Amino acid sequence: MPSIDAVQKDIIEEFEILGDDKESTIFYIMELGDKLPAFPDKEKTEENIIKGCQSKVWLTTDLRDGQVYFLADSNTDITKGLISLLIRVLSGRKAKEILDADLYFIEKIGMGNIIGSQRSNGLAAMIKQMKLFALAYQSKIDA
Amino acid sequence: MQDLADITDQKRKELDLAQIRRKFPVLDQKVNGKPLAYFDNAATTQKPDQVIDALKHYYENDNSNIHRGAHTLASRATELFEKTRNSLKSFINAPSAEEVIFTKGTTDSINLVASTFGKKFIKAGDEVIISTMEHHSNIVPWQMLCEQNDAQLKIIPVSDSGELDLQAYKQLLSAKTKLVAVVHASNALGTINPVKTMIDLAHEQGARFLVDGAQSAAHLNVDVQELDCDFFAFSAHKMYGPTGVGVLYGKRELLESMPPYQGGGEMIHEVTFAKTTYNEIPYKFEAGTPNIADVIAFDAALAFINDLGKDAIRNQEAKLLNHAFERCAAIKGFVPVGTARDKVSVLSFTINNMHAFDVGMMLDASGIAVRTGHHCTQPLMNRFGIEGTVRASFAVYNTIEEIDRLYESLARIAKRKN
Protein backbone atom coordinates (compact mmCIF):
# COMPACT_ATOMS: atom_id res chain seq x y z
CA MET A 1 0.00 0.00 0.00
CA PRO A 2 1.44 3.40 -0.95
CA SER A 3 2.26 5.77 1.89
CA ILE A 4 0.02 8.62 3.02
CA ASP A 5 2.53 10.93 1.43
CA ALA A 6 2.44 9.09 -1.91
CA VAL A 7 -1.38 9.10 -2.02
CA GLN A 8 -1.47 12.81 -1.31
CA LYS A 9 1.00 13.44 -4.13
CA ASP A 10 -1.19 11.41 -6.50
CA ILE A 11 -4.23 13.48 -5.58
CA ILE A 12 -2.36 16.75 -6.05
CA GLU A 13 -1.25 15.58 -9.49
CA GLU A 14 -4.81 14.60 -10.49
CA PHE A 15 -6.12 18.01 -9.50
CA GLU A 16 -3.30 19.73 -11.36
CA ILE A 17 -4.47 18.06 -14.56
CA LEU A 18 -7.95 19.51 -13.98
CA GLY A 19 -6.42 22.98 -13.88
CA ASP A 20 -8.41 26.08 -12.98
CA ASP A 21 -11.72 25.00 -14.46
CA LYS A 22 -13.98 24.87 -11.45
CA GLU A 23 -16.78 23.04 -13.19
CA SER A 24 -14.56 20.09 -14.18
CA THR A 25 -13.11 20.04 -10.66
CA ILE A 26 -16.54 19.88 -9.03
CA PHE A 27 -17.70 17.18 -11.46
CA TYR A 28 -14.52 15.23 -10.74
CA ILE A 29 -15.02 15.43 -6.96
CA MET A 30 -18.57 14.16 -7.38
CA GLU A 31 -17.39 11.27 -9.52
CA LEU A 32 -14.94 10.29 -6.78
CA GLY A 33 -17.90 10.15 -4.42
CA ASP A 34 -19.79 7.88 -6.82
CA LYS A 35 -17.00 5.32 -6.49
CA LEU A 36 -17.19 5.02 -2.69
CA PRO A 37 -18.26 1.55 -1.55
CA ALA A 38 -21.95 1.33 -0.64
CA PHE A 39 -22.78 2.48 2.87
CA PRO A 40 -25.37 0.32 4.67
CA ASP A 41 -28.67 2.15 5.25
CA LYS A 42 -28.92 0.77 8.78
CA GLU A 43 -25.75 2.67 9.66
CA LYS A 44 -27.30 5.99 8.66
CA THR A 45 -28.10 6.79 12.27
CA GLU A 46 -28.05 10.00 14.22
CA GLU A 47 -25.09 8.57 16.15
CA ASN A 48 -22.96 8.16 13.02
CA ILE A 49 -23.54 11.70 11.76
CA ILE A 50 -20.54 14.01 11.92
CA LYS A 51 -21.41 17.19 13.76
CA GLY A 52 -20.39 20.46 12.18
CA CYS A 53 -21.15 19.64 8.54
CA GLN A 54 -23.85 21.49 6.61
CA SER A 55 -24.88 18.37 4.75
CA LYS A 56 -25.37 15.00 6.38
CA VAL A 57 -22.24 12.90 6.61
CA TRP A 58 -22.25 9.43 8.15
CA LEU A 59 -18.96 7.84 9.16
CA THR A 60 -18.28 4.41 10.61
CA THR A 61 -15.01 2.73 11.41
CA ASP A 62 -13.61 -0.67 12.30
CA LEU A 63 -10.25 -2.11 13.23
CA ARG A 64 -9.05 -5.16 11.29
CA ASP A 65 -5.56 -6.67 11.72
CA GLY A 66 -4.37 -3.52 13.41
CA GLN A 67 -5.55 -1.22 10.60
CA VAL A 68 -8.29 1.37 10.86
CA TYR A 69 -10.92 1.29 8.10
CA PHE A 70 -13.47 3.99 7.38
CA LEU A 71 -16.81 3.85 5.57
CA ALA A 72 -18.74 7.04 4.81
CA ASP A 73 -21.70 8.46 2.97
CA SER A 74 -23.40 11.83 2.53
CA ASN A 75 -26.68 13.17 1.24
CA THR A 76 -24.81 15.51 -1.10
CA ASP A 77 -22.52 14.28 -3.85
CA ILE A 78 -19.89 16.95 -3.31
CA THR A 79 -19.46 16.10 0.35
CA LYS A 80 -19.33 12.43 -0.56
CA GLY A 81 -16.53 13.22 -2.99
CA LEU A 82 -14.65 15.16 -0.33
CA ILE A 83 -14.83 12.40 2.22
CA SER A 84 -13.83 9.86 -0.40
CA LEU A 85 -10.55 11.76 -0.72
CA LEU A 86 -10.00 11.52 3.03
CA ILE A 87 -10.82 7.83 2.99
CA ARG A 88 -8.39 7.26 0.15
CA VAL A 89 -5.63 8.85 2.19
CA LEU A 90 -6.45 7.56 5.67
CA SER A 91 -8.39 4.28 5.47
CA GLY A 92 -6.54 0.99 5.99
CA ARG A 93 -3.73 2.53 8.01
CA LYS A 94 -2.40 2.14 11.51
CA ALA A 95 -4.03 4.43 14.08
CA LYS A 96 -0.69 6.12 14.74
CA GLU A 97 -0.22 6.93 11.05
CA ILE A 98 -3.66 8.55 10.93
CA LEU A 99 -2.95 10.58 14.04
CA ASP A 100 0.37 11.77 12.67
CA ALA A 101 -0.88 12.48 9.15
CA ASP A 102 -0.33 16.01 7.89
CA LEU A 103 -3.01 16.41 5.26
CA TYR A 104 -1.30 19.03 3.15
CA PHE A 105 -3.05 17.95 -0.05
CA ILE A 106 -6.21 19.85 0.98
CA GLU A 107 -4.45 23.18 0.80
CA LYS A 108 -2.35 22.18 -2.22
CA ILE A 109 -5.38 21.39 -4.36
CA GLY A 110 -6.99 24.69 -3.34
CA MET A 111 -9.92 23.02 -1.64
CA GLY A 112 -10.80 26.20 0.27
CA ASN A 113 -11.45 28.02 -3.00
CA ILE A 114 -13.34 25.11 -4.49
CA ILE A 115 -15.79 24.54 -1.66
CA GLY A 116 -15.85 27.87 0.19
CA SER A 117 -15.35 28.60 3.87
CA GLN A 118 -18.52 26.96 5.23
CA ARG A 119 -17.71 23.65 3.53
CA SER A 120 -14.11 23.92 4.67
CA ASN A 121 -15.34 23.88 8.27
CA GLY A 122 -17.27 20.72 7.46
CA LEU A 123 -14.18 19.14 5.95
CA ALA A 124 -12.22 20.00 9.09
CA ALA A 125 -14.96 18.34 11.16
CA MET A 126 -14.61 15.16 9.07
CA ILE A 127 -10.86 15.06 9.60
CA LYS A 128 -11.28 15.67 13.30
CA GLN A 129 -13.76 12.82 13.60
CA MET A 130 -11.47 10.41 11.71
CA LYS A 131 -8.55 11.35 13.94
CA LEU A 132 -10.73 10.95 17.05
CA PHE A 133 -11.53 7.39 16.00
CA ALA A 134 -7.83 6.74 15.44
CA LEU A 135 -7.06 8.21 18.86
CA ALA A 136 -9.60 5.90 20.51
CA TYR A 137 -7.99 2.85 18.84
CA GLN A 138 -4.50 4.07 19.72
CA SER A 139 -5.35 4.48 23.39
CA LYS A 140 -6.72 0.92 23.36
CA ILE A 141 -3.46 -0.32 21.88
CA ASP A 142 -1.40 1.69 24.38
CA ALA A 143 -3.45 0.49 27.35
CA MET B 1 -39.39 66.55 -12.91
CA GLN B 2 -40.69 64.89 -16.04
CA ASP B 3 -44.24 65.55 -16.98
CA LEU B 4 -46.76 62.72 -16.92
CA ALA B 5 -47.01 62.30 -20.68
CA ASP B 6 -43.26 61.74 -20.89
CA ILE B 7 -43.29 59.11 -18.17
CA THR B 8 -46.17 57.22 -19.79
CA ASP B 9 -44.35 57.30 -23.10
CA GLN B 10 -41.27 55.91 -21.49
CA LYS B 11 -43.19 53.08 -19.87
CA ARG B 12 -44.63 52.02 -23.20
CA LYS B 13 -41.38 51.51 -24.98
CA GLU B 14 -39.35 48.32 -24.69
CA LEU B 15 -36.78 48.35 -21.92
CA ASP B 16 -33.24 49.05 -23.01
CA LEU B 17 -31.54 46.13 -21.28
CA ALA B 18 -27.97 47.10 -22.08
CA GLN B 19 -28.61 50.50 -20.55
CA ILE B 20 -30.23 48.96 -17.48
CA ARG B 21 -27.34 46.53 -16.96
CA ARG B 22 -24.81 49.35 -17.12
CA LYS B 23 -26.46 50.81 -14.02
CA PHE B 24 -25.50 47.72 -11.98
CA PRO B 25 -21.72 47.68 -11.50
CA VAL B 26 -21.77 44.33 -9.66
CA LEU B 27 -23.12 42.51 -12.73
CA ASP B 28 -19.99 43.28 -14.70
CA GLN B 29 -17.67 40.65 -13.27
CA LYS B 30 -16.47 37.09 -13.77
CA VAL B 31 -17.16 34.38 -11.23
CA ASN B 32 -15.07 31.23 -11.49
CA GLY B 33 -13.85 32.44 -14.84
CA LYS B 34 -17.35 32.89 -16.30
CA PRO B 35 -19.48 36.03 -16.58
CA LEU B 36 -21.73 36.31 -13.53
CA ALA B 37 -25.38 35.38 -14.11
CA TYR B 38 -27.14 36.52 -10.96
CA PHE B 39 -30.37 34.58 -10.41
CA ASP B 40 -30.76 34.99 -6.65
CA ASN B 41 -32.95 38.06 -6.87
CA ALA B 42 -35.68 36.72 -4.62
CA ALA B 43 -33.07 36.64 -1.85
CA THR B 44 -31.80 40.12 -2.62
CA THR B 45 -31.53 42.17 -5.79
CA GLN B 46 -28.42 44.02 -6.91
CA LYS B 47 -28.30 47.81 -6.53
CA PRO B 48 -28.19 50.35 -9.34
CA ASP B 49 -25.52 53.04 -9.22
CA GLN B 50 -28.10 55.69 -8.35
CA VAL B 51 -28.70 53.86 -5.02
CA ILE B 52 -24.99 53.45 -4.37
CA ASP B 53 -24.42 57.12 -5.28
CA ALA B 54 -27.23 58.25 -2.96
CA LEU B 55 -25.61 56.44 -0.04
CA LYS B 56 -22.25 57.97 -0.80
CA HIS B 57 -23.75 61.41 -1.36
CA TYR B 58 -25.59 61.28 1.95
CA TYR B 59 -22.51 60.40 3.97
CA GLU B 60 -20.40 62.94 2.12
CA ASN B 61 -22.88 65.82 2.36
CA ASP B 62 -25.88 65.42 4.61
CA ASN B 63 -25.07 62.97 7.41
CA SER B 64 -26.92 63.97 10.56
CA ASN B 65 -29.42 62.60 13.02
CA ILE B 66 -32.98 63.36 12.06
CA HIS B 67 -36.07 65.00 13.59
CA ARG B 68 -34.19 66.76 16.36
CA GLY B 69 -31.23 68.91 15.43
CA ALA B 70 -31.58 72.68 15.14
CA HIS B 71 -28.96 72.78 12.42
CA THR B 72 -29.01 72.76 8.65
CA LEU B 73 -27.64 69.26 8.10
CA ALA B 74 -30.20 67.78 10.49
CA SER B 75 -33.05 69.38 8.64
CA ARG B 76 -31.61 68.33 5.28
CA ALA B 77 -31.31 64.71 6.46
CA THR B 78 -34.81 64.85 7.92
CA GLU B 79 -36.22 66.18 4.69
CA LEU B 80 -34.56 63.45 2.64
CA PHE B 81 -35.70 60.78 5.09
CA GLU B 82 -39.30 61.96 4.95
CA LYS B 83 -39.08 62.26 1.17
CA THR B 84 -38.66 58.48 0.98
CA ARG B 85 -41.72 58.06 3.18
CA ASN B 86 -43.68 60.25 0.78
CA SER B 87 -42.41 58.34 -2.25
CA LEU B 88 -43.50 55.11 -0.57
CA LYS B 89 -46.93 56.57 0.08
CA SER B 90 -47.30 57.04 -3.68
CA PHE B 91 -45.57 53.75 -4.48
CA ILE B 92 -48.21 51.71 -2.63
CA ASN B 93 -50.94 54.37 -2.86
CA ALA B 94 -51.30 54.69 0.91
CA PRO B 95 -53.86 57.31 1.98
CA SER B 96 -51.21 59.17 3.97
CA ALA B 97 -47.46 59.12 4.64
CA GLU B 98 -48.09 58.65 8.38
CA GLU B 99 -49.34 55.15 7.62
CA VAL B 100 -45.91 54.21 6.26
CA ILE B 101 -43.60 52.95 9.02
CA PHE B 102 -39.93 52.22 8.58
CA THR B 103 -38.63 48.95 10.03
CA LYS B 104 -35.55 46.78 9.59
CA GLY B 105 -37.19 44.55 7.01
CA THR B 106 -40.27 42.45 6.26
CA THR B 107 -39.51 40.15 9.20
CA ASP B 108 -39.37 43.12 11.53
CA SER B 109 -42.60 44.54 10.06
CA ILE B 110 -44.44 41.27 10.71
CA ASN B 111 -43.00 41.00 14.22
CA LEU B 112 -44.13 44.55 14.88
CA VAL B 113 -47.72 43.64 14.04
CA ALA B 114 -47.54 40.42 16.07
CA SER B 115 -46.13 42.23 19.10
CA THR B 116 -48.50 45.20 19.05
CA PHE B 117 -51.73 44.42 17.20
CA GLY B 118 -51.40 40.78 18.24
CA LYS B 119 -50.74 41.55 21.87
CA LYS B 120 -53.74 43.85 22.12
CA PHE B 121 -56.35 42.25 19.91
CA ILE B 122 -55.68 38.50 19.80
CA LYS B 123 -57.03 36.77 22.87
CA ALA B 124 -57.46 33.24 24.17
CA GLY B 125 -59.64 31.20 21.82
CA ASP B 126 -59.10 33.56 18.85
CA GLU B 127 -57.70 32.29 15.60
CA VAL B 128 -54.96 33.45 13.23
CA ILE B 129 -54.92 32.06 9.69
CA ILE B 130 -51.74 31.67 7.66
CA SER B 131 -50.94 29.38 4.71
CA THR B 132 -48.71 26.41 4.01
CA MET B 133 -46.57 28.50 1.64
CA GLU B 134 -45.54 31.14 4.18
CA HIS B 135 -41.92 32.09 4.76
CA HIS B 136 -40.79 31.23 8.29
CA SER B 137 -40.96 34.99 8.99
CA ASN B 138 -44.71 34.82 8.52
CA ILE B 139 -45.11 31.63 10.55
CA VAL B 140 -42.94 31.89 13.64
CA PRO B 141 -44.15 35.31 14.93
CA TRP B 142 -47.73 34.01 14.82
CA GLN B 143 -46.79 30.72 16.45
CA MET B 144 -45.11 32.64 19.25
CA LEU B 145 -48.10 34.95 19.61
CA CYS B 146 -50.64 32.11 19.61
CA GLU B 147 -48.65 30.23 22.21
CA GLN B 148 -48.42 33.32 24.39
CA ASN B 149 -52.06 34.35 24.09
CA ASP B 150 -53.55 30.87 23.94
CA ALA B 151 -54.88 31.45 20.42
CA GLN B 152 -55.07 28.96 17.55
CA LEU B 153 -53.08 28.97 14.34
CA LYS B 154 -54.97 27.69 11.28
CA ILE B 155 -53.29 26.76 8.02
CA ILE B 156 -54.61 27.14 4.45
CA PRO B 157 -53.50 24.12 2.40
CA VAL B 158 -51.67 24.30 -0.92
CA SER B 159 -52.51 22.33 -4.11
CA ASP B 160 -50.04 20.23 -6.14
CA SER B 161 -49.51 23.14 -8.50
CA GLY B 162 -48.65 25.38 -5.57
CA GLU B 163 -51.87 27.37 -5.29
CA LEU B 164 -53.86 28.13 -2.16
CA ASP B 165 -57.05 26.14 -1.61
CA LEU B 166 -59.60 28.95 -1.43
CA GLN B 167 -62.47 26.62 -0.51
CA ALA B 168 -60.51 25.44 2.50
CA TYR B 169 -59.72 29.08 3.33
CA LYS B 170 -63.42 29.95 3.36
CA GLN B 171 -64.08 27.09 5.73
CA LEU B 172 -61.30 28.16 8.06
CA LEU B 173 -62.65 31.70 8.31
CA SER B 174 -65.08 32.32 11.16
CA ALA B 175 -66.04 34.88 13.75
CA LYS B 176 -63.08 33.55 15.77
CA THR B 177 -60.62 34.66 13.07
CA LYS B 178 -58.91 37.86 14.17
CA LEU B 179 -56.14 38.02 11.61
CA VAL B 180 -55.13 36.45 8.30
CA ALA B 181 -51.45 36.75 7.29
CA VAL B 182 -50.66 35.54 3.78
CA VAL B 183 -47.84 36.00 1.33
CA HIS B 184 -48.63 38.02 -1.82
CA ALA B 185 -46.10 36.13 -3.97
CA SER B 186 -44.37 32.99 -2.74
CA ASN B 187 -40.58 33.18 -2.45
CA ALA B 188 -40.19 29.44 -2.94
CA LEU B 189 -42.70 28.83 -5.76
CA GLY B 190 -43.44 32.22 -7.26
CA THR B 191 -47.21 31.75 -6.91
CA ILE B 192 -49.15 35.01 -6.86
CA ASN B 193 -52.00 34.63 -4.40
CA PRO B 194 -55.42 36.19 -5.00
CA VAL B 195 -55.05 38.43 -1.97
CA LYS B 196 -57.79 40.88 -2.98
CA THR B 197 -60.44 38.12 -2.88
CA MET B 198 -58.95 36.74 0.32
CA ILE B 199 -58.96 40.14 2.00
CA ASP B 200 -62.63 40.70 1.15
CA LEU B 201 -63.51 37.29 2.57
CA ALA B 202 -61.58 38.00 5.78
CA HIS B 203 -63.28 41.36 6.19
CA GLU B 204 -66.72 39.73 5.85
CA GLN B 205 -65.82 37.87 9.05
CA GLY B 206 -64.45 40.98 10.72
CA ALA B 207 -60.87 39.71 10.54
CA ARG B 208 -57.87 41.88 9.73
CA PHE B 209 -55.48 40.98 6.90
CA LEU B 210 -51.70 41.29 6.65
CA VAL B 211 -50.06 40.90 3.26
CA ASP B 212 -46.43 39.76 3.18
CA GLY B 213 -45.29 41.72 0.15
CA ALA B 214 -41.58 40.88 0.31
CA GLN B 215 -41.69 39.17 -3.10
CA SER B 216 -44.34 41.32 -4.75
CA ALA B 217 -43.34 44.91 -4.06
CA ALA B 218 -40.69 45.02 -6.81
CA HIS B 219 -42.68 43.04 -9.35
CA LEU B 220 -46.41 43.74 -9.05
CA ASN B 221 -48.48 46.89 -8.89
CA VAL B 222 -49.37 47.38 -5.26
CA ASP B 223 -52.30 49.59 -4.30
CA VAL B 224 -53.07 49.14 -0.61
CA GLN B 225 -56.33 51.08 -0.90
CA GLU B 226 -57.59 48.96 -3.75
CA LEU B 227 -56.51 45.79 -1.94
CA ASP B 228 -58.05 47.20 1.25
CA CYS B 229 -55.43 45.26 3.25
CA ASP B 230 -54.96 46.22 6.88
CA PHE B 231 -51.19 45.72 6.82
CA PHE B 232 -48.67 45.40 4.00
CA ALA B 233 -45.05 44.48 4.77
CA PHE B 234 -42.02 44.58 2.48
CA SER B 235 -38.24 45.08 2.29
CA ALA B 236 -36.09 47.58 0.39
CA HIS B 237 -33.28 45.18 -0.43
CA LYS B 238 -35.49 42.94 -2.56
CA MET B 239 -36.43 45.95 -4.69
CA TYR B 240 -33.03 47.30 -5.76
CA GLY B 241 -32.68 49.23 -2.50
CA PRO B 242 -30.26 48.93 0.43
CA THR B 243 -30.35 46.20 3.07
CA GLY B 244 -31.66 46.90 6.54
CA VAL B 245 -34.78 48.85 5.58
CA GLY B 246 -38.31 47.51 5.68
CA VAL B 247 -41.73 49.04 5.45
CA LEU B 248 -44.95 48.41 7.24
CA TYR B 249 -48.07 50.01 5.88
CA GLY B 250 -50.98 49.92 8.30
CA LYS B 251 -54.41 51.50 8.29
CA ARG B 252 -54.41 54.64 10.38
CA GLU B 253 -57.15 53.63 12.80
CA LEU B 254 -55.33 50.38 13.53
CA LEU B 255 -51.91 51.96 13.95
CA GLU B 256 -53.38 54.55 16.29
CA SER B 257 -55.07 51.92 18.43
CA MET B 258 -52.01 49.66 18.63
CA PRO B 259 -49.55 49.95 21.53
CA PRO B 260 -45.95 50.95 20.66
CA TYR B 261 -43.48 48.30 19.52
CA GLN B 262 -40.22 49.25 21.20
CA GLY B 263 -39.51 51.93 23.77
CA GLY B 264 -36.85 54.58 23.32
CA GLY B 265 -36.15 57.91 21.71
CA GLU B 266 -38.30 59.29 18.89
CA MET B 267 -41.38 57.24 19.86
CA ILE B 268 -42.26 59.36 22.88
CA HIS B 269 -44.29 62.52 23.32
CA GLU B 270 -43.26 63.20 26.89
CA VAL B 271 -41.37 61.15 29.44
CA THR B 272 -41.62 61.51 33.19
CA PHE B 273 -40.89 58.77 35.69
CA ALA B 274 -44.56 58.67 36.51
CA LYS B 275 -45.82 58.24 32.95
CA THR B 276 -44.72 58.40 29.34
CA THR B 277 -47.00 59.56 26.58
CA TYR B 278 -46.34 58.33 23.10
CA ASN B 279 -45.69 60.15 19.88
CA GLU B 280 -48.07 60.21 16.92
CA ILE B 281 -47.85 57.65 14.09
CA PRO B 282 -45.56 56.81 12.38
CA TYR B 283 -42.98 57.88 15.01
CA LYS B 284 -44.69 55.87 17.75
CA PHE B 285 -43.33 52.78 15.99
CA GLU B 286 -39.89 54.11 15.13
CA ALA B 287 -37.95 54.03 18.38
CA GLY B 288 -34.29 54.94 18.25
CA THR B 289 -32.19 56.38 15.45
CA PRO B 290 -33.41 54.72 12.27
CA ASN B 291 -31.33 53.49 9.36
CA ILE B 292 -31.22 57.01 7.92
CA ALA B 293 -28.74 56.56 5.06
CA ASP B 294 -30.38 53.43 3.71
CA VAL B 295 -33.87 54.89 3.95
CA ILE B 296 -32.67 57.92 1.98
CA ALA B 297 -30.99 55.75 -0.66
CA PHE B 298 -34.15 53.63 -0.88
CA ASP B 299 -35.79 56.62 -2.58
CA ALA B 300 -33.38 56.20 -5.49
CA ALA B 301 -34.42 52.53 -5.79
CA LEU B 302 -38.08 53.55 -5.92
CA ALA B 303 -37.21 56.07 -8.63
CA PHE B 304 -35.41 53.32 -10.56
CA ILE B 305 -38.53 51.13 -10.47
CA ASN B 306 -40.87 54.02 -11.26
CA ASP B 307 -38.74 55.15 -14.21
CA LEU B 308 -38.90 51.70 -15.80
CA GLY B 309 -42.50 51.16 -14.78
CA LYS B 310 -43.86 48.06 -13.09
CA ASP B 311 -45.68 46.93 -16.23
CA ALA B 312 -42.49 46.98 -18.29
CA ILE B 313 -40.61 45.22 -15.49
CA ARG B 314 -43.28 42.55 -15.20
CA ASN B 315 -43.32 42.10 -18.95
CA GLN B 316 -39.55 41.59 -19.09
CA GLU B 317 -39.55 39.19 -16.13
CA ALA B 318 -42.43 37.16 -17.58
CA LYS B 319 -40.45 36.78 -20.82
CA LEU B 320 -37.48 35.49 -18.82
CA LEU B 321 -39.58 33.07 -16.78
CA ASN B 322 -41.37 31.67 -19.83
CA HIS B 323 -38.12 31.21 -21.70
CA ALA B 324 -36.48 29.51 -18.72
CA PHE B 325 -39.43 27.22 -18.20
CA GLU B 326 -39.70 26.25 -21.87
CA ARG B 327 -36.01 25.45 -22.21
CA CYS B 328 -35.54 23.66 -18.89
CA ALA B 329 -38.69 21.55 -19.29
CA ALA B 330 -36.86 19.77 -22.12
CA ILE B 331 -34.17 18.51 -19.73
CA LYS B 332 -34.66 14.90 -18.69
CA GLY B 333 -35.13 14.76 -14.93
CA PHE B 334 -36.14 18.43 -14.57
CA VAL B 335 -39.12 18.72 -12.21
CA PRO B 336 -40.57 22.19 -11.66
CA VAL B 337 -41.92 22.82 -8.16
CA GLY B 338 -44.78 25.33 -8.29
CA THR B 339 -46.66 25.52 -11.57
CA ALA B 340 -49.34 28.03 -10.64
CA ARG B 341 -50.96 29.95 -13.50
CA ASP B 342 -50.06 33.29 -12.01
CA LYS B 343 -46.43 33.61 -10.97
CA VAL B 344 -43.69 36.12 -10.34
CA SER B 345 -40.34 35.34 -11.93
CA VAL B 346 -39.31 32.38 -9.76
CA LEU B 347 -38.26 29.04 -11.25
CA SER B 348 -38.05 26.45 -8.48
CA PHE B 349 -37.11 22.89 -9.39
CA THR B 350 -35.42 19.63 -8.59
CA ILE B 351 -33.29 17.70 -11.04
CA ASN B 352 -32.88 13.91 -11.09
CA ASN B 353 -33.39 13.81 -7.31
CA MET B 354 -29.98 15.40 -6.93
CA HIS B 355 -29.36 17.33 -3.76
CA ALA B 356 -30.10 21.00 -4.43
CA PHE B 357 -26.81 21.99 -2.90
CA ASP B 358 -24.86 19.90 -5.43
CA VAL B 359 -26.74 21.54 -8.29
CA GLY B 360 -26.10 24.97 -6.79
CA MET B 361 -22.37 24.27 -6.49
CA MET B 362 -22.17 23.06 -10.08
CA LEU B 363 -24.04 26.13 -11.33
CA ASP B 364 -21.78 28.39 -9.28
CA ALA B 365 -18.79 26.78 -10.97
CA SER B 366 -20.29 28.15 -14.23
CA GLY B 367 -20.75 31.62 -12.78
CA ILE B 368 -24.49 31.15 -12.20
CA ALA B 369 -25.82 32.25 -8.80
CA VAL B 370 -28.97 30.50 -7.53
CA ARG B 371 -30.46 29.74 -4.15
CA THR B 372 -30.71 26.16 -2.92
CA GLY B 373 -32.45 24.56 0.04
CA HIS B 374 -35.79 24.99 1.76
CA HIS B 375 -35.93 28.78 1.21
CA CYS B 376 -37.15 29.27 4.80
CA THR B 377 -40.36 27.46 3.87
CA GLN B 378 -39.90 24.07 5.50
CA PRO B 379 -43.64 23.33 5.92
CA LEU B 380 -44.08 23.96 2.19
CA MET B 381 -41.16 21.66 1.31
CA ASN B 382 -42.71 18.99 3.57
CA ARG B 383 -45.99 19.46 1.70
CA PHE B 384 -44.20 18.58 -1.54
CA GLY B 385 -42.24 15.77 0.15
CA ILE B 386 -38.86 17.29 -0.71
CA GLU B 387 -35.94 18.60 1.28
CA GLY B 388 -35.48 21.65 -0.89
CA THR B 389 -35.28 23.00 -4.41
CA VAL B 390 -32.96 24.91 -6.65
CA ARG B 391 -34.40 28.37 -7.20
CA ALA B 392 -33.55 30.72 -10.01
CA SER B 393 -35.30 34.06 -9.55
CA PHE B 394 -35.11 36.73 -12.20
CA ALA B 395 -34.92 40.50 -12.06
CA VAL B 396 -35.32 43.15 -14.71
CA TYR B 397 -31.59 43.13 -15.57
CA ASN B 398 -31.42 39.43 -16.43
CA THR B 399 -31.15 38.40 -20.06
CA ILE B 400 -32.32 35.61 -22.34
CA GLU B 401 -28.64 34.75 -22.98
CA GLU B 402 -28.08 34.24 -19.26
CA ILE B 403 -31.04 31.90 -19.14
CA ASP B 404 -29.66 29.94 -22.08
CA ARG B 405 -26.49 29.50 -20.06
CA LEU B 406 -28.58 28.23 -17.12
CA TYR B 407 -30.23 25.74 -19.44
CA GLU B 408 -26.91 24.53 -20.88
CA SER B 409 -25.38 24.07 -17.43
CA LEU B 410 -28.45 22.26 -16.12
CA ALA B 411 -28.47 19.97 -19.15
CA ARG B 412 -24.83 19.03 -18.38
CA ILE B 413 -25.63 18.55 -14.70
CA ALA B 414 -28.66 16.37 -15.43
CA LYS B 415 -26.53 14.06 -17.58
CA ARG B 416 -24.45 13.18 -14.54
CA LYS B 417 -27.25 10.98 -13.23
CA ASN B 418 -28.95 9.97 -16.49
Tab-separated table of C-alpha atoms in Angstrom, chain B residues 263-267 286-290:
chain	number	residue	atom	x	y	z
B	263	GLY	CA	-39.508	51.931	23.771
B	264	GLY	CA	-36.851	54.582	23.321
B	265	GLY	CA	-36.148	57.906	21.705
B	266	GLU	CA	-38.304	59.290	18.892
B	267	MET	CA	-41.382	57.242	19.863
B	286	GLU	CA	-39.886	54.113	15.125
B	287	ALA	CA	-37.951	54.033	18.383
B	288	GLY	CA	-34.286	54.939	18.253
B	289	THR	CA	-32.190	56.379	15.448
B	290	PRO	CA	-33.410	54.724	12.271
